[in-house]
CSV table of C-alpha atoms in Angstrom, one decimal:
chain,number,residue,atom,x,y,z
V,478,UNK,CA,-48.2,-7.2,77.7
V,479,UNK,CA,-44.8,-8.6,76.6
V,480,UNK,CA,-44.4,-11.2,73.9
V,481,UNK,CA,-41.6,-13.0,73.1
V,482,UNK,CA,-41.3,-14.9,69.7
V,483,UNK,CA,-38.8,-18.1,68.7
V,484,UNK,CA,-37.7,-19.2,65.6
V,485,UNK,CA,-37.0,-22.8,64.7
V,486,UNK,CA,-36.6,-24.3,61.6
V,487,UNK,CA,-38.1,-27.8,60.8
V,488,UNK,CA,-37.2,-30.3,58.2
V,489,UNK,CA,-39.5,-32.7,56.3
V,490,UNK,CA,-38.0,-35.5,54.3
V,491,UNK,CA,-40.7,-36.3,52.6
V,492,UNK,CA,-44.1,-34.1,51.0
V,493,UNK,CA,-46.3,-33.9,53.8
V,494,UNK,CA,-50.2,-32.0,54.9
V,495,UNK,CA,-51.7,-29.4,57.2
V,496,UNK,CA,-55.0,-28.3,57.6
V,497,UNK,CA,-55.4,-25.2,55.9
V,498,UNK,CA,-52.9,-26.0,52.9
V,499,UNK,CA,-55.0,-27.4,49.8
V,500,UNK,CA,-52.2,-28.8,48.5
V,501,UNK,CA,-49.3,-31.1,49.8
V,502,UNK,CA,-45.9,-29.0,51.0
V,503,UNK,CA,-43.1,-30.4,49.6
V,504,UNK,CA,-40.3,-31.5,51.4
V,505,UNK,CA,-37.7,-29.5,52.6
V,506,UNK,CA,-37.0,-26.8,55.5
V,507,UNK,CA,-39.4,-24.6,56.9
V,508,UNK,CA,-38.8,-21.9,59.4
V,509,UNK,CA,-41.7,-22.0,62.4
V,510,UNK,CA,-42.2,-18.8,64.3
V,511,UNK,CA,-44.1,-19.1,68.1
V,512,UNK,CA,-45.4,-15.9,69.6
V,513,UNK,CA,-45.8,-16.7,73.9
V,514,UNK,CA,-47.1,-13.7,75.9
V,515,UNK,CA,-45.1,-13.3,79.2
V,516,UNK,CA,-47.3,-14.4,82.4
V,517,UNK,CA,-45.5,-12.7,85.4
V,518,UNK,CA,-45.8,-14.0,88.7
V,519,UNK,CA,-44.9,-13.2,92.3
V,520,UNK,CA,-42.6,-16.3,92.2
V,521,UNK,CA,-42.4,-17.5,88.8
V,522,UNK,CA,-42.5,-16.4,84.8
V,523,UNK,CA,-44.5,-18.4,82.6
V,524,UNK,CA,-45.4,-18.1,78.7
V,525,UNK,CA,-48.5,-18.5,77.0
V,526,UNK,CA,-48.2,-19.7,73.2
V,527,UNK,CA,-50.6,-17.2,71.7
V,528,UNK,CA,-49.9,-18.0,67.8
V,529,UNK,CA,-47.6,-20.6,65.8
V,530,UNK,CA,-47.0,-19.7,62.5
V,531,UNK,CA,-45.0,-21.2,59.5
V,532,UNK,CA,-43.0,-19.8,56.7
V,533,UNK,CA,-44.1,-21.0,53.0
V,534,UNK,CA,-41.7,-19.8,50.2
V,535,UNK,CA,-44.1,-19.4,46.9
V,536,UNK,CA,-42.2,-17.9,44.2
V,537,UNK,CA,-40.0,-14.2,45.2
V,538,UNK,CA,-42.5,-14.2,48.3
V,539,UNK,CA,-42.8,-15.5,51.6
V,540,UNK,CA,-46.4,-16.6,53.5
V,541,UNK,CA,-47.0,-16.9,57.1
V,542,UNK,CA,-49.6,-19.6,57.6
V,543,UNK,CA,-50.8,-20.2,61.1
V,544,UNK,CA,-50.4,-23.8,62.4
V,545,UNK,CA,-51.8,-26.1,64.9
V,546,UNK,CA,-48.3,-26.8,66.9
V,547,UNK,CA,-49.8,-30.6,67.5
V,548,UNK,CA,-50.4,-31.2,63.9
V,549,UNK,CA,-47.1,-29.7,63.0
V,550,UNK,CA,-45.8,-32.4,65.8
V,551,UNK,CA,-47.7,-35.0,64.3
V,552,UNK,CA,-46.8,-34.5,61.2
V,553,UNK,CA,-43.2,-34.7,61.8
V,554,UNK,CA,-43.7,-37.5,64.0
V,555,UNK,CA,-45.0,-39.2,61.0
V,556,UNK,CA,-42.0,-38.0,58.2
V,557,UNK,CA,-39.9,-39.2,61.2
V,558,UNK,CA,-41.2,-42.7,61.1
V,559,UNK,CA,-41.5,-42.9,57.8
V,560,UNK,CA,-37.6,-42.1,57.1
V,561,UNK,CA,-36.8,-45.0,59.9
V,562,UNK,CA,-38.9,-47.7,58.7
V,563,UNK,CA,-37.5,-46.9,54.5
V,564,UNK,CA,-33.8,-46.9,56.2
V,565,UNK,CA,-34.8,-50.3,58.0
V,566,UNK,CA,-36.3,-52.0,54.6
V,567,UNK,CA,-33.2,-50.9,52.6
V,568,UNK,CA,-31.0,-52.4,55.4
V,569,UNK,CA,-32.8,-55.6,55.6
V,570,UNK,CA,-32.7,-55.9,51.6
V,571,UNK,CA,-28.6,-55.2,51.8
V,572,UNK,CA,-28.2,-57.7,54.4
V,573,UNK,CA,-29.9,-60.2,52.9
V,574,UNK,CA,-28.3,-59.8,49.7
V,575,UNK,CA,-25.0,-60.0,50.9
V,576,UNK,CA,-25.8,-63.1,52.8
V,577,UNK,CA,-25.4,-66.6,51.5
V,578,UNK,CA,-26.4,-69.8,52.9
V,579,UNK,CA,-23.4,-70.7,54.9
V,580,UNK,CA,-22.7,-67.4,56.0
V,581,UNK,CA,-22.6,-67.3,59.5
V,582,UNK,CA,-25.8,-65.7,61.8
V,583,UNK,CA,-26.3,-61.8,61.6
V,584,UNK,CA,-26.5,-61.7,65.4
V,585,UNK,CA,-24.2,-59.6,67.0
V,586,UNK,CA,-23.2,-61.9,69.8
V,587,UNK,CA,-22.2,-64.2,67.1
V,588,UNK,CA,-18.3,-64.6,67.0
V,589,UNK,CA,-16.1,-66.8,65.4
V,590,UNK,CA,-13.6,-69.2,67.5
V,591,UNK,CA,-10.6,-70.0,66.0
V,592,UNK,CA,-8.7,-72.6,68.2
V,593,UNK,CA,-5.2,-73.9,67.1
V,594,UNK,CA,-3.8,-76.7,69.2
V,595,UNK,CA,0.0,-76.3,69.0
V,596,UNK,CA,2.5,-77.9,71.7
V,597,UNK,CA,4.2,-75.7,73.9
V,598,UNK,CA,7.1,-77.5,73.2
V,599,UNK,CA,8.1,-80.4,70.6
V,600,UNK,CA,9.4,-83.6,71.6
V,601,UNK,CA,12.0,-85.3,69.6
Protein backbone atom coordinates (compact mmCIF):
# COMPACT_ATOMS: atom_id res chain seq x y z
CA UNK A 1 0.00 0.00 0.00
CA UNK A 2 1.33 3.42 -1.05
CA UNK A 3 0.44 6.59 0.70
CA UNK A 4 1.06 9.86 -0.29
CA UNK A 5 0.78 12.84 2.21
CA UNK A 6 0.29 16.90 1.43
CA UNK A 7 0.97 19.71 3.32
CA UNK A 8 -1.07 22.95 3.31
CA UNK A 9 -1.09 25.53 5.54
CA UNK A 10 -4.36 27.35 6.51
CA UNK A 11 -4.96 30.73 8.03
CA UNK A 12 -7.63 31.84 10.49
CA UNK A 13 -8.18 35.48 11.13
CA UNK A 14 -10.00 35.17 13.88
CA UNK A 15 -10.08 32.49 17.20
CA UNK A 16 -12.06 29.75 15.95
CA UNK A 17 -13.34 25.72 17.33
CA UNK A 18 -12.97 22.04 16.45
CA UNK A 19 -14.33 19.15 17.97
CA UNK A 20 -11.77 17.66 19.98
CA UNK A 21 -10.04 21.00 21.19
CA UNK A 22 -11.52 22.09 24.69
CA UNK A 23 -10.48 25.25 24.19
CA UNK A 24 -10.72 27.94 21.29
CA UNK A 25 -7.43 28.03 18.76
CA UNK A 26 -6.33 31.27 18.29
CA UNK A 27 -5.85 32.79 15.21
CA UNK A 28 -3.19 32.47 13.10
CA UNK A 29 -1.49 29.81 10.62
CA UNK A 30 -1.80 26.25 10.90
CA UNK A 31 -0.09 23.69 8.76
CA UNK A 32 -2.76 20.60 7.78
CA UNK A 33 -1.24 17.38 6.79
CA UNK A 34 -3.60 14.66 4.52
CA UNK A 35 -2.45 11.10 4.31
CA UNK A 36 -4.48 9.46 0.83
CA UNK A 37 -3.65 5.75 0.15
CA UNK A 38 -2.99 5.13 -3.65
CA UNK A 39 -6.02 3.16 -5.42
CA UNK A 40 -4.40 1.70 -8.64
CA UNK A 41 -6.54 0.90 -11.47
CA UNK A 42 -6.37 -0.73 -14.80
CA UNK A 43 -7.12 2.70 -16.27
CA UNK A 44 -7.03 5.15 -13.70
CA UNK A 45 -5.20 6.20 -10.12
CA UNK A 46 -7.29 7.38 -7.42
CA UNK A 47 -6.56 8.38 -3.66
CA UNK A 48 -8.30 7.61 -0.67
CA UNK A 49 -7.96 10.35 2.25
CA UNK A 50 -7.20 7.92 5.07
CA UNK A 51 -6.28 10.64 7.97
CA UNK A 52 -6.31 14.62 8.11
CA UNK A 53 -4.30 15.89 10.72
CA UNK A 54 -3.40 19.53 12.06
CA UNK A 55 -0.39 21.02 13.56
CA UNK A 56 -0.95 22.86 17.16
CA UNK A 57 2.17 24.73 18.38
CA UNK A 58 1.96 24.56 22.40
CA UNK A 59 4.89 25.94 23.94
CA UNK A 60 8.73 24.39 22.43
CA UNK A 61 6.36 21.43 21.05
CA UNK A 62 4.34 20.62 18.30
CA UNK A 63 0.78 18.33 18.40
CA UNK A 64 -0.78 16.51 15.66
CA UNK A 65 -4.50 16.59 16.21
CA UNK A 66 -6.66 14.66 13.73
CA UNK A 67 -9.40 16.64 12.05
CA UNK A 68 -12.66 16.24 10.42
CA UNK A 69 -11.59 17.82 6.76
CA UNK A 70 -15.45 19.24 6.62
CA UNK A 71 -15.31 20.92 9.87
CA UNK A 72 -11.90 22.29 9.11
CA UNK A 73 -13.87 23.63 5.75
CA UNK A 74 -16.57 24.77 7.69
CA UNK A 75 -14.77 26.52 9.92
CA UNK A 76 -12.89 28.49 7.49
CA UNK A 77 -15.87 28.98 5.59
CA UNK A 78 -17.10 30.71 8.65
CA UNK A 79 -13.58 33.02 9.52
CA UNK A 80 -14.01 33.66 5.83
CA UNK A 81 -17.36 35.19 6.11
CA UNK A 82 -16.78 36.71 9.05
CA UNK A 83 -13.57 38.85 7.70
CA UNK A 84 -16.04 39.94 4.61
CA UNK A 85 -18.94 41.02 6.30
CA UNK A 86 -16.39 43.26 9.33
CA UNK A 87 -14.51 44.71 5.93
CA UNK A 88 -18.20 45.52 4.51
CA UNK A 89 -19.45 47.31 7.95
CA UNK A 90 -16.19 49.36 8.19
CA UNK A 91 -16.74 50.34 4.49
CA UNK A 92 -20.16 51.28 4.84
CA UNK A 93 -19.27 53.36 8.12
CA UNK A 94 -16.33 55.28 5.90
CA UNK A 95 -18.55 55.97 3.25
CA UNK A 96 -21.08 57.34 5.02
CA UNK A 97 -18.93 59.42 7.07
CA UNK A 98 -17.38 60.96 4.24
CA UNK A 99 -20.68 61.68 2.73
CA UNK A 100 -22.62 64.84 3.12
CA UNK A 101 -25.99 65.74 2.13
CA UNK A 102 -25.36 67.26 -1.26
CA UNK A 103 -22.77 64.95 -2.17
CA UNK A 104 -23.60 63.30 -5.14
CA UNK A 105 -25.03 59.28 -5.28
CA UNK A 106 -22.43 56.55 -4.32
CA UNK A 107 -23.53 54.62 -7.39
CA UNK A 108 -20.94 53.80 -9.73
CA UNK A 109 -22.81 54.69 -12.94
CA UNK A 110 -23.08 58.05 -11.42
CA UNK A 111 -21.01 60.64 -13.34
CA UNK A 112 -20.90 64.15 -13.44
CA UNK A 113 -21.66 66.29 -16.78
CA UNK A 114 -19.97 69.30 -17.22
CA UNK A 115 -21.30 71.17 -20.35
CA UNK A 116 -19.80 74.60 -21.38
CA UNK A 117 -21.56 76.23 -24.23
CA UNK A 118 -18.88 78.31 -26.00
CA UNK A 119 -19.28 79.65 -29.75
CA UNK A 120 -17.18 78.20 -32.22
CA UNK A 121 -16.48 81.45 -33.37
CA UNK A 122 -17.33 85.15 -32.00
CA UNK A 123 -19.16 87.57 -33.94
CA UNK A 124 -18.24 91.15 -33.76
Amino acid sequence: MTIRSTRKPVTFSAPFRLTGFEELLSAGTYVVETDEEVLEGQAHTGFRRIATTMRIRTGATIEHHQIDPRELEAALQRDQDAARDKLISADQLSRQSRRSDNSPPADWRWVPLWVRNTPSHRRS
